[in-house]
Short mmCIF file of C-alpha atoms in Angstrom, two decimals:
data_model
loop_
_atom_site.label_atom_id
_atom_site.label_comp_id
_atom_site.label_asym_id
_atom_site.label_seq_id
_atom_site.Cartn_x
_atom_site.Cartn_y
_atom_site.Cartn_z
CA MET I 1 114.36 120.62 90.02
CA GLY I 2 110.55 119.48 90.59
CA ILE I 3 108.60 120.58 93.86
CA PHE I 4 109.01 116.98 95.36
CA ASN I 5 112.75 117.41 95.02
CA ARG I 6 112.76 120.74 96.65
CA LEU I 7 110.49 119.55 99.18
CA PHE I 8 111.90 115.97 99.86
CA GLY I 9 115.40 116.12 98.79
CA SER I 10 116.66 113.85 96.00
CA THR I 11 116.23 110.11 95.56
CA SER I 12 119.57 109.41 93.60
CA SER I 13 120.99 107.73 96.35
CA LYS I 14 118.11 105.49 97.38
CA ASP I 15 119.55 102.84 99.71
CA SER I 16 118.91 99.03 98.59
CA GLN I 17 116.80 97.71 101.24
CA PRO I 18 116.30 93.58 102.19
CA ARG I 19 113.25 91.63 100.80
CA ILE I 20 111.55 91.15 103.98
CA ARG I 21 107.92 91.37 104.71
CA PHE I 22 106.01 92.71 107.26
CA GLY I 23 102.56 92.84 108.12
CA ARG I 24 99.46 91.12 107.13
CA TYR I 25 98.42 89.90 103.54
CA THR I 26 95.42 91.73 102.27
CA ASP I 27 93.62 91.03 98.77
CA SER I 28 92.36 94.43 98.88
CA TYR I 29 94.89 95.83 96.57
CA LYS I 30 93.81 94.34 93.25
CA GLY I 31 94.34 96.04 90.09
CA ASP I 32 91.92 97.06 87.31
CA GLU I 33 92.53 94.39 85.19
CA GLN I 34 91.86 91.72 88.24
CA TYR I 35 88.31 93.36 88.68
CA ASP I 36 87.65 92.95 84.87
CA PHE I 37 88.12 89.29 85.40
CA TRP I 38 85.48 89.27 88.45
CA ASP I 39 83.20 91.00 85.93
CA ALA I 40 83.93 88.54 83.33
CA SER I 41 83.55 85.60 86.00
CA LEU I 42 80.09 86.66 86.83
CA GLU I 43 79.11 86.85 83.09
CA HIS I 44 80.28 83.89 82.06
CA PHE I 45 78.70 82.12 85.02
CA GLU I 46 75.20 83.79 84.18
CA GLU I 47 75.81 82.10 80.69
CA ASP I 48 76.27 78.78 82.14
CA ASN I 49 79.89 78.67 80.93
CA TYR I 50 81.13 77.37 83.89
CA LEU I 51 84.50 76.70 83.31
CA LYS I 52 85.31 80.08 81.46
CA ALA I 53 84.03 81.48 84.58
CA TYR I 54 86.41 79.63 86.87
CA ASP I 55 89.02 80.15 84.96
CA CYS I 56 88.33 84.09 84.97
CA PHE I 57 87.69 83.62 89.06
CA LEU I 58 91.15 82.03 89.39
CA ARG I 59 92.79 84.94 87.38
CA TYR I 60 90.67 87.57 89.54
CA LEU I 61 92.28 85.36 92.66
CA ARG I 62 96.04 85.43 91.43
CA ASP I 63 98.42 87.98 92.86
CA GLU I 64 101.50 88.05 90.40
CA LYS I 65 103.69 89.09 93.33
CA GLU I 66 102.82 86.26 95.29
CA ASP I 67 102.43 83.31 92.83
CA ASN I 68 99.60 82.43 94.74
CA VAL I 69 97.44 80.51 92.44
CA GLN I 70 98.10 78.11 89.45
CA TRP I 71 95.61 75.95 87.17
CA GLU I 72 95.17 74.23 84.15
CA GLU I 73 92.62 72.72 82.24
CA ARG I 74 92.79 69.07 81.11
CA ASP I 75 90.00 67.10 79.31
CA GLY I 76 87.26 69.82 80.23
CA VAL I 77 88.79 69.70 83.77
CA ILE I 78 90.39 72.68 85.54
CA HIS I 79 92.77 71.46 88.05
CA PHE I 80 93.89 74.29 90.42
CA GLU I 81 96.33 75.09 93.61
CA ILE I 82 95.69 77.82 95.86
CA TYR I 83 98.36 78.64 98.72
CA GLN I 84 97.24 80.33 101.93
CA GLY I 85 99.92 80.71 104.57
CA SER I 86 101.24 77.30 105.56
CA LYS I 87 98.55 75.27 103.36
CA LYS I 88 98.16 74.25 99.92
CA ILE I 89 94.64 73.77 98.45
CA ILE I 90 93.94 71.57 95.59
CA GLY I 91 90.85 71.38 93.78
CA THR I 92 89.13 70.37 90.48
CA ALA I 93 86.10 71.96 88.32
CA ASP I 94 84.07 70.85 85.54
CA HIS I 95 80.89 71.20 84.40
CA LEU I 96 78.91 69.42 87.23
CA LYS I 97 80.73 70.13 90.32
CA ILE I 98 83.56 72.14 92.08
CA SER I 99 85.75 70.71 94.78
CA ALA I 100 88.57 71.91 96.76
CA GLU I 101 90.61 70.24 99.77
CA ALA I 102 93.71 71.13 101.82
CA ARG I 103 95.48 68.38 103.95
CA ILE I 104 96.29 69.92 107.88
CA ALA I 105 97.98 66.91 109.23
CA HIS I 106 98.86 63.15 109.21
CA VAL I 107 97.39 61.19 112.05
CA GLU I 108 99.19 57.99 113.15
CA ASN I 109 96.55 57.00 116.17
CA PRO I 110 93.21 59.05 115.94
CA ASP I 111 93.07 61.00 119.27
CA THR I 112 89.47 61.74 120.54
CA ASP I 113 90.63 65.36 121.85
CA PHE I 114 91.42 66.98 118.47
CA MET I 115 88.57 65.07 116.78
CA ARG I 116 86.19 66.44 119.08
CA ARG I 117 87.94 69.71 118.67
CA LEU I 118 87.44 69.59 114.90
CA LEU I 119 84.13 68.37 115.27
CA GLU I 120 83.15 71.77 117.34
CA HIS I 121 84.78 73.86 114.42
CA ASN I 122 82.35 72.10 112.18
CA PHE I 123 79.38 73.76 113.79
CA ARG I 124 80.96 77.13 113.18
CA LEU I 125 81.69 76.58 109.46
CA LYS I 126 79.35 77.48 106.62
CA HIS I 127 80.82 75.91 103.61
CA SER I 128 83.51 73.62 104.30
CA ARG I 129 84.10 70.82 106.90
CA PHE I 130 86.68 68.98 108.71
CA ALA I 131 87.30 65.46 108.11
CA LEU I 132 89.63 62.39 107.95
CA ASP I 133 90.71 61.05 104.47
CA GLY I 134 91.19 57.19 103.68
CA ASP I 135 94.93 57.71 104.32
CA ASN I 136 94.41 59.02 108.01
CA ASN I 137 94.96 62.83 107.08
CA ILE I 138 92.82 65.50 108.65
CA THR I 139 91.51 67.63 105.79
CA ILE I 140 89.21 70.31 105.22
CA ARG I 141 86.82 70.01 102.41
CA PHE I 142 84.41 72.06 100.39
CA ASP I 143 82.06 70.52 97.43
CA SER I 144 79.40 72.33 95.58
CA PHE I 145 77.62 71.68 92.42
CA THR I 146 78.55 74.38 89.70
CA LEU I 147 74.70 75.22 89.30
CA ASP I 148 74.98 76.39 92.96
CA GLY I 149 78.48 77.38 92.80
CA SER I 150 78.51 80.89 91.91
CA PRO I 151 81.78 82.98 91.87
CA TYR I 152 80.21 84.86 94.96
CA LYS I 153 79.89 81.35 96.93
CA LEU I 154 83.12 80.15 95.76
CA TYR I 155 85.17 83.14 97.10
CA PHE I 156 83.72 82.86 100.66
CA ALA I 157 83.89 79.16 100.61
CA LEU I 158 87.26 78.98 99.48
CA LYS I 159 88.60 81.81 101.78
CA GLU I 160 86.85 79.84 104.74
CA LEU I 161 88.29 76.87 103.95
CA ALA I 162 91.86 78.16 103.32
CA THR I 163 92.35 80.49 106.69
CA SER I 164 90.74 77.63 108.56
CA ALA I 165 93.37 75.25 107.24
CA ASP I 166 96.00 77.77 107.62
CA LYS I 167 95.17 78.67 111.33
CA GLN I 168 94.34 75.13 112.56
CA ASP I 169 97.78 73.26 111.15
CA ASP I 170 100.27 75.12 113.42
CA LEU I 171 97.95 74.95 116.41
CA LEU I 172 97.16 71.22 115.99
CA LEU I 173 100.74 70.41 115.62
CA ASP I 174 102.10 72.49 118.43
CA GLU I 175 99.49 71.07 120.89
CA PHE I 176 99.15 67.63 119.47
CA ARG I 177 102.66 66.20 119.31
CA GLY I 178 101.43 62.76 117.69
CA LEU I 179 100.47 64.64 114.69
CA GLN I 180 102.77 65.10 111.48
CA ALA I 181 103.04 67.93 109.12
CA VAL I 182 102.16 67.43 105.54
CA ASP I 183 102.16 69.80 102.35
CA THR I 184 104.99 71.77 103.55
CA GLU I 185 106.99 71.75 100.71
CA HIS I 186 106.14 75.35 99.52
CA LEU I 187 107.26 76.96 102.76
CA ARG I 188 110.16 78.91 102.67
CA PRO I 189 112.04 78.95 106.14
CA LEU I 190 113.63 82.44 107.21
CA SER I 191 117.11 82.42 107.72
CA GLU I 192 118.72 81.47 111.41
CA SER I 193 119.94 84.85 111.66
CA GLU I 194 116.60 86.61 111.03
CA LYS I 195 115.01 84.17 113.04
CA ALA I 196 117.31 85.28 116.09
CA LEU I 197 116.95 88.65 115.67
CA LYS I 198 113.08 88.48 115.58
CA PHE I 199 113.18 86.23 118.54
CA ASP I 200 115.09 88.54 120.51
CA PHE I 201 112.97 91.40 119.57
CA LEU I 202 110.09 89.72 120.64
CA THR I 203 111.75 88.83 124.37
CA GLN I 204 113.19 92.32 124.50
CA GLN I 205 109.95 94.00 123.68
CA ILE I 206 107.74 92.06 126.13
CA GLY I 207 110.48 92.00 128.80
CA GLN I 208 110.55 95.92 128.52
CA THR I 209 106.81 96.63 128.53
CA LEU I 210 106.25 94.35 131.41
CA SER I 211 108.92 96.23 133.24
CA LEU I 212 107.03 99.39 132.70
CA LEU I 213 103.91 97.64 134.38
CA ASP I 214 105.72 96.62 137.41
CA ARG I 215 107.09 99.87 137.76
CA ASN I 216 103.40 101.11 138.09
CA GLU I 217 104.20 104.89 137.28
CA PRO I 218 101.57 106.15 137.26
CA PRO I 219 99.66 103.87 139.45
CA MET I 220 97.87 101.31 137.50
CA ALA I 221 94.69 101.65 139.64
CA GLN I 222 94.09 104.92 139.03
CA TYR I 223 95.19 104.82 135.17
CA PRO I 224 94.70 101.33 133.79
CA GLY I 225 93.83 102.84 130.36
CA GLY I 226 97.64 103.97 129.89
CA TYR I 227 98.57 100.54 130.72
CA ALA I 228 96.24 99.12 128.10
CA TYR I 229 97.85 101.16 125.46
CA LEU I 230 101.25 100.01 126.22
CA LEU I 231 100.25 96.31 125.86
CA LEU I 232 98.02 96.93 122.65
CA ASP I 233 100.91 99.00 121.12
CA LEU I 234 103.03 95.85 121.76
CA ILE I 235 100.78 93.28 120.64
CA TYR I 236 100.02 95.15 117.33
CA LYS I 237 103.87 95.54 116.89
CA LEU I 238 104.60 92.00 117.22
CA ASP I 239 102.06 91.12 115.05
CA TYR I 240 103.36 93.44 112.25
CA ILE I 241 106.96 93.29 112.52
CA LEU I 242 107.30 89.64 113.27
CA ARG I 243 104.89 88.34 110.89
CA PRO I 244 104.50 85.35 113.05
CA GLU I 245 102.48 81.90 112.30
CA GLY I 246 100.95 79.15 114.55
CA PHE I 247 101.16 79.55 118.52
CA THR I 248 102.53 83.17 118.20
CA MET I 249 99.99 84.43 115.66
CA GLU I 250 97.12 82.98 117.72
CA THR I 251 98.14 84.44 120.98
CA LEU I 252 98.53 87.80 119.43
CA GLU I 253 95.18 87.67 118.07
CA ARG I 254 93.39 86.03 121.08
CA SER I 255 94.99 88.87 123.07
CA HIS I 256 93.07 91.06 120.65
CA ARG I 257 89.78 89.33 121.09
CA GLN I 258 90.03 89.25 124.79
CA TYR I 259 90.82 93.01 125.23
CA PHE I 260 87.73 93.99 122.83
CA ALA I 261 85.17 91.23 124.26
CA ASN I 262 82.07 92.77 125.09
CA ASP I 263 81.82 91.05 128.43
CA HIS I 264 81.85 93.91 130.71
CA ALA I 265 85.02 92.78 132.70
CA PRO I 266 87.10 95.83 134.11
CA ILE I 267 90.17 97.31 132.23
CA ARG I 268 92.49 95.85 135.02
CA GLU I 269 91.04 92.48 134.38
CA LYS I 270 91.92 92.37 130.96
CA ILE I 271 95.42 93.91 131.40
CA ASP I 272 96.12 90.87 133.58
CA GLN I 273 94.84 88.61 130.61
CA LEU I 274 97.00 90.45 128.30
CA ARG I 275 99.92 90.16 130.37
CA GLN I 276 99.52 86.60 131.13
CA GLU I 277 99.28 85.75 126.99
CA LEU I 278 102.66 87.77 126.76
CA GLN I 279 104.15 85.93 129.69
CA ALA I 280 103.30 82.80 127.79
CA LEU I 281 105.14 83.84 124.61
CA LEU I 282 108.32 84.84 126.69
CA ASP I 283 108.44 81.46 128.47
CA ARG I 284 108.09 79.42 125.12
CA ASP I 285 111.18 77.76 124.01
CA ARG I 286 113.33 79.28 121.48
CA SER I 287 113.05 76.34 119.14
CA ASP I 288 109.39 76.47 119.07
CA PHE I 289 109.35 80.11 118.06
CA PHE I 290 111.71 79.40 115.31
CA ARG I 291 109.75 76.47 114.10
CA GLU I 292 107.15 79.17 113.42
CA MET I 293 109.29 81.67 111.33
CA TYR I 294 108.84 80.96 107.75
CA GLU I 295 107.72 82.62 104.65
CA VAL I 296 104.45 82.00 103.05
CA LYS I 297 102.29 82.54 100.04
CA SER I 298 98.87 84.02 100.66
CA THR I 299 95.56 84.70 98.64
CA PHE I 300 92.90 85.83 101.01
CA GLY I 301 93.28 88.55 103.42
CA ILE I 302 91.59 88.77 107.02
CA THR I 303 91.61 92.45 107.43
CA ASN I 304 88.76 94.71 106.41
CA PRO I 305 88.97 97.17 103.82
CA VAL I 306 88.32 100.59 104.81
CA ALA I 307 88.69 104.34 103.20
CA HIS I 308 90.97 107.21 104.68
CA ASP I 309 88.11 108.87 106.70
CA ARG I 310 87.87 105.79 109.05
CA VAL I 311 91.69 106.18 109.88
CA VAL I 312 90.81 109.77 110.45
CA SER I 313 88.28 109.22 112.80
CA PHE I 314 90.30 106.69 114.73
CA ILE I 315 93.12 109.25 115.10
CA ASP I 316 90.78 111.70 116.03
CA GLY I 317 89.47 109.60 118.81
CA GLU I 318 92.31 108.47 120.42
CA LEU I 319 95.61 110.88 119.65
CA HIS I 320 94.24 113.42 122.26
CA ASN I 321 94.65 110.94 125.06
CA MET I 322 98.44 111.40 124.72
CA ASP I 323 98.19 114.99 126.63
CA TRP I 324 97.92 114.07 130.03
CA TYR I 325 100.53 111.55 129.73
CA VAL I 326 102.97 114.08 128.02
CA GLU I 327 102.16 116.82 130.35
CA HIS I 328 103.18 114.40 133.58
CA GLN I 329 105.97 113.09 131.57
CA TYR I 330 105.13 109.69 131.26
CA PHE I 331 106.70 109.42 127.84
CA ASP I 332 106.79 105.36 127.54
CA ILE I 333 102.75 105.63 127.57
CA ALA I 334 102.24 108.59 125.77
CA ALA I 335 104.52 107.07 122.95
CA ALA I 336 102.29 104.03 123.04
CA ILE I 337 99.44 105.86 121.91
CA PRO I 338 100.06 106.66 118.44
CA GLY I 339 101.97 103.14 118.35
CA TYR I 340 98.40 101.63 119.17
CA ILE I 341 96.62 103.92 116.46
CA VAL I 342 98.92 102.73 113.91
CA GLY I 343 99.04 98.84 115.10
CA TYR I 344 95.28 98.55 115.25
CA CYS I 345 94.83 100.29 112.00
CA MET I 346 97.40 97.65 110.30
CA PHE I 347 95.95 94.76 112.61
CA ASN I 348 92.42 95.06 111.65
CA TYR I 349 92.08 97.21 108.24
CA ALA I 350 93.29 97.03 104.97
CA VAL I 351 93.67 100.94 104.62
CA PRO I 352 94.32 102.83 101.65
CA CYS I 353 97.74 102.22 99.97
CA PRO I 354 99.07 105.60 101.05
CA ASP I 355 98.03 105.33 104.84
CA ARG I 356 99.62 101.73 104.81
CA ASP I 357 103.02 103.03 102.88
CA LEU I 358 103.20 105.65 105.59
CA PHE I 359 102.31 103.31 108.45
CA GLN I 360 105.00 101.15 107.66
CA LEU I 361 107.35 103.95 107.40
CA TYR I 362 106.43 104.99 110.64
CA TYR I 363 107.41 101.41 112.45
CA ARG I 364 110.72 101.97 110.26
CA ILE I 365 111.42 105.17 112.22
CA VAL I 366 110.35 104.49 115.73
CA GLU I 367 112.09 100.94 115.56
CA SER I 368 114.94 102.01 113.74
CA ASP I 369 117.68 100.14 115.78
CA PHE I 370 115.79 96.78 114.98
CA PHE I 371 115.32 97.44 111.25
CA LYS I 372 118.98 98.30 110.96
CA ARG I 373 120.00 94.99 112.46
CA LEU I 374 117.73 93.40 109.73
CA GLY I 375 119.78 94.94 107.16
CA PHE I 376 117.75 98.30 106.40
CA GLY I 377 120.77 100.76 105.72
CA ASN I 378 119.37 104.09 106.24
CA VAL I 379 118.64 104.51 109.95
CA LEU I 380 115.82 106.64 110.31
CA TYR I 381 116.00 107.74 114.13
CA LYS I 382 119.02 106.93 116.57
CA THR I 383 117.50 105.81 119.83
CA ASN I 384 120.53 106.60 121.65
CA SER I 385 121.02 110.24 120.64
CA GLY I 386 117.55 110.95 119.95
CA GLY I 387 118.56 112.46 116.55
CA PHE I 388 116.16 112.07 113.49
CA ASP I 389 117.56 111.81 109.70
CA LYS I 390 115.30 114.46 108.92
CA ARG I 391 116.13 114.09 105.18
CA GLY I 392 115.95 110.60 105.00
CA ILE I 393 112.58 110.88 106.38
CA ARG I 394 111.53 113.14 103.68
CA ARG I 395 113.08 111.34 100.89
CA GLU I 396 110.98 108.25 102.13
CA ILE I 397 107.82 109.97 102.36
CA ARG I 398 108.76 111.39 98.69
CA GLN I 399 108.98 107.97 97.44
CA ILE I 400 105.41 107.11 99.09
CA ALA I 401 104.13 109.97 97.48
CA GLU I 402 105.39 109.30 93.88
CA LYS I 403 104.66 105.68 94.00
CA ASN I 404 100.97 106.66 94.88
CA GLN I 405 100.67 109.65 92.76
CA ALA I 406 98.84 107.82 89.78
CA ARG I 407 96.10 106.49 91.82
CA TYR I 408 95.79 109.54 94.39
CA PRO I 409 96.82 112.58 92.20
CA ASP I 410 96.20 115.05 95.38
CA PHE I 411 98.26 112.53 97.78
CA GLN I 412 100.87 115.27 98.80
CA PRO I 413 101.73 114.86 102.59
CA ASP I 414 102.80 117.89 104.43
CA VAL I 415 106.03 117.09 105.74
CA GLY I 416 105.98 120.71 107.17
CA LEU I 417 103.87 119.33 110.05
CA LEU I 418 106.58 116.79 111.45
CA LYS I 419 108.29 118.02 114.76
CA TYR I 420 111.69 116.28 115.65
CA ASN I 421 111.86 117.59 119.27
CA SER I 422 111.24 114.07 120.72
CA LEU I 423 110.00 110.75 119.71
CA VAL I 424 106.74 111.41 121.35
CA ASP I 425 106.28 114.97 119.47
CA PHE I 426 107.49 113.37 115.91
CA ALA I 427 104.79 110.47 116.58
CA ARG I 428 101.91 112.56 117.34
CA SER I 429 103.19 115.07 114.42
CA PHE I 430 103.38 112.06 111.87
CA LEU I 431 99.75 110.95 112.74
CA LEU I 432 98.39 114.51 112.28
CA MET I 433 100.18 114.50 108.96
CA VAL I 434 98.61 111.22 108.01
CA ARG I 435 95.25 112.69 109.02
CA GLU I 436 95.32 115.84 106.92
CA LEU I 437 95.88 113.73 103.69
CA ASN I 438 93.59 114.02 100.68
CA LEU I 439 93.17 110.43 99.49
CA ILE I 440 90.51 110.67 96.74
CA ARG I 441 91.19 108.13 94.42
CA ARG I 442 91.09 108.70 90.53
#
């Protein structure tokens, strides 16, 4: 028996888990072959071999697991499709020019309100622009001559176009009922049961958190920071677990932006803003939420790649803030602080793969009841009894270690650091275990 089996337990009885996606997509975890295609794209472009450069560029973008990019060359023209969330980008490239377009919505009667909105967006765009096509479809377009269409420019232009289209379609359709959805054939709706479970999770979690605010223990006027942790932990958790689109996604992102805006507003005022945003989600009709629950393919990530040192620094800067709340037995706020650390990292960063996998495991442990309802068989923490499946947790960590061993040969989580006295103690010790990882990449 190997050292991992002795430390973590056998994996021979690994449970079959449902194929449900969580968290934000990132394009930062590309393999060596894809980076070779990027280098080849640059070389071909410098040699004025534009079609070959764009072929390699599309190979660089393609994620086999997502099946997110398709293309073919016909008569000296590359025809390509790129998927980003709810939108499909269609484009062509030849020796003279390259163009791409995404249709966002169909307009029966053009309205000055949404047209003004899109015009304002155009001033913020660097490479693309919103427009109306001849069939009264709202579109977003990008065009460039190949001489000026390097792979660097093309990447940022298509990313801007794709992410803008993905965000605006649901927002416009939700606000302006006269618009009609277009190009949605590729969307894969979630099952009604999964939608219901996620809606119930959203309402339950928001309701519980707002109840803690109303209880006002400790007094918010004296300790507003603790309540900020509660709300931000919730926002990031909902974003990770629900993986929402449309209005819900924008509300969570706007809440994050409002709290961290450099506007010198007092924390108490920011807490009120977050509460209003969450209340707006709670007040929405169930059918509106269901309409945003679908599975998508993505090509471009919106999180920033960081090294493990950034995760360590964030843990060091925040985790000690648990101490006062634990000492005075405000355990809900204490537990929210490690949740905030995990959630902030997953919301904002593309962390190294071992960190990502361990943070995903963290959510599976602290929200085991919900994951069980989703169909995950191994319940790692029982809320009612407060009991941990220690062997199961060690087994999951072992599998993460084995999965990342080839690229991170010194990645050996020290499970001896884990404490199982309470959920608060476990959460703290779990992040201390993450902090001590050696993630030097081979």
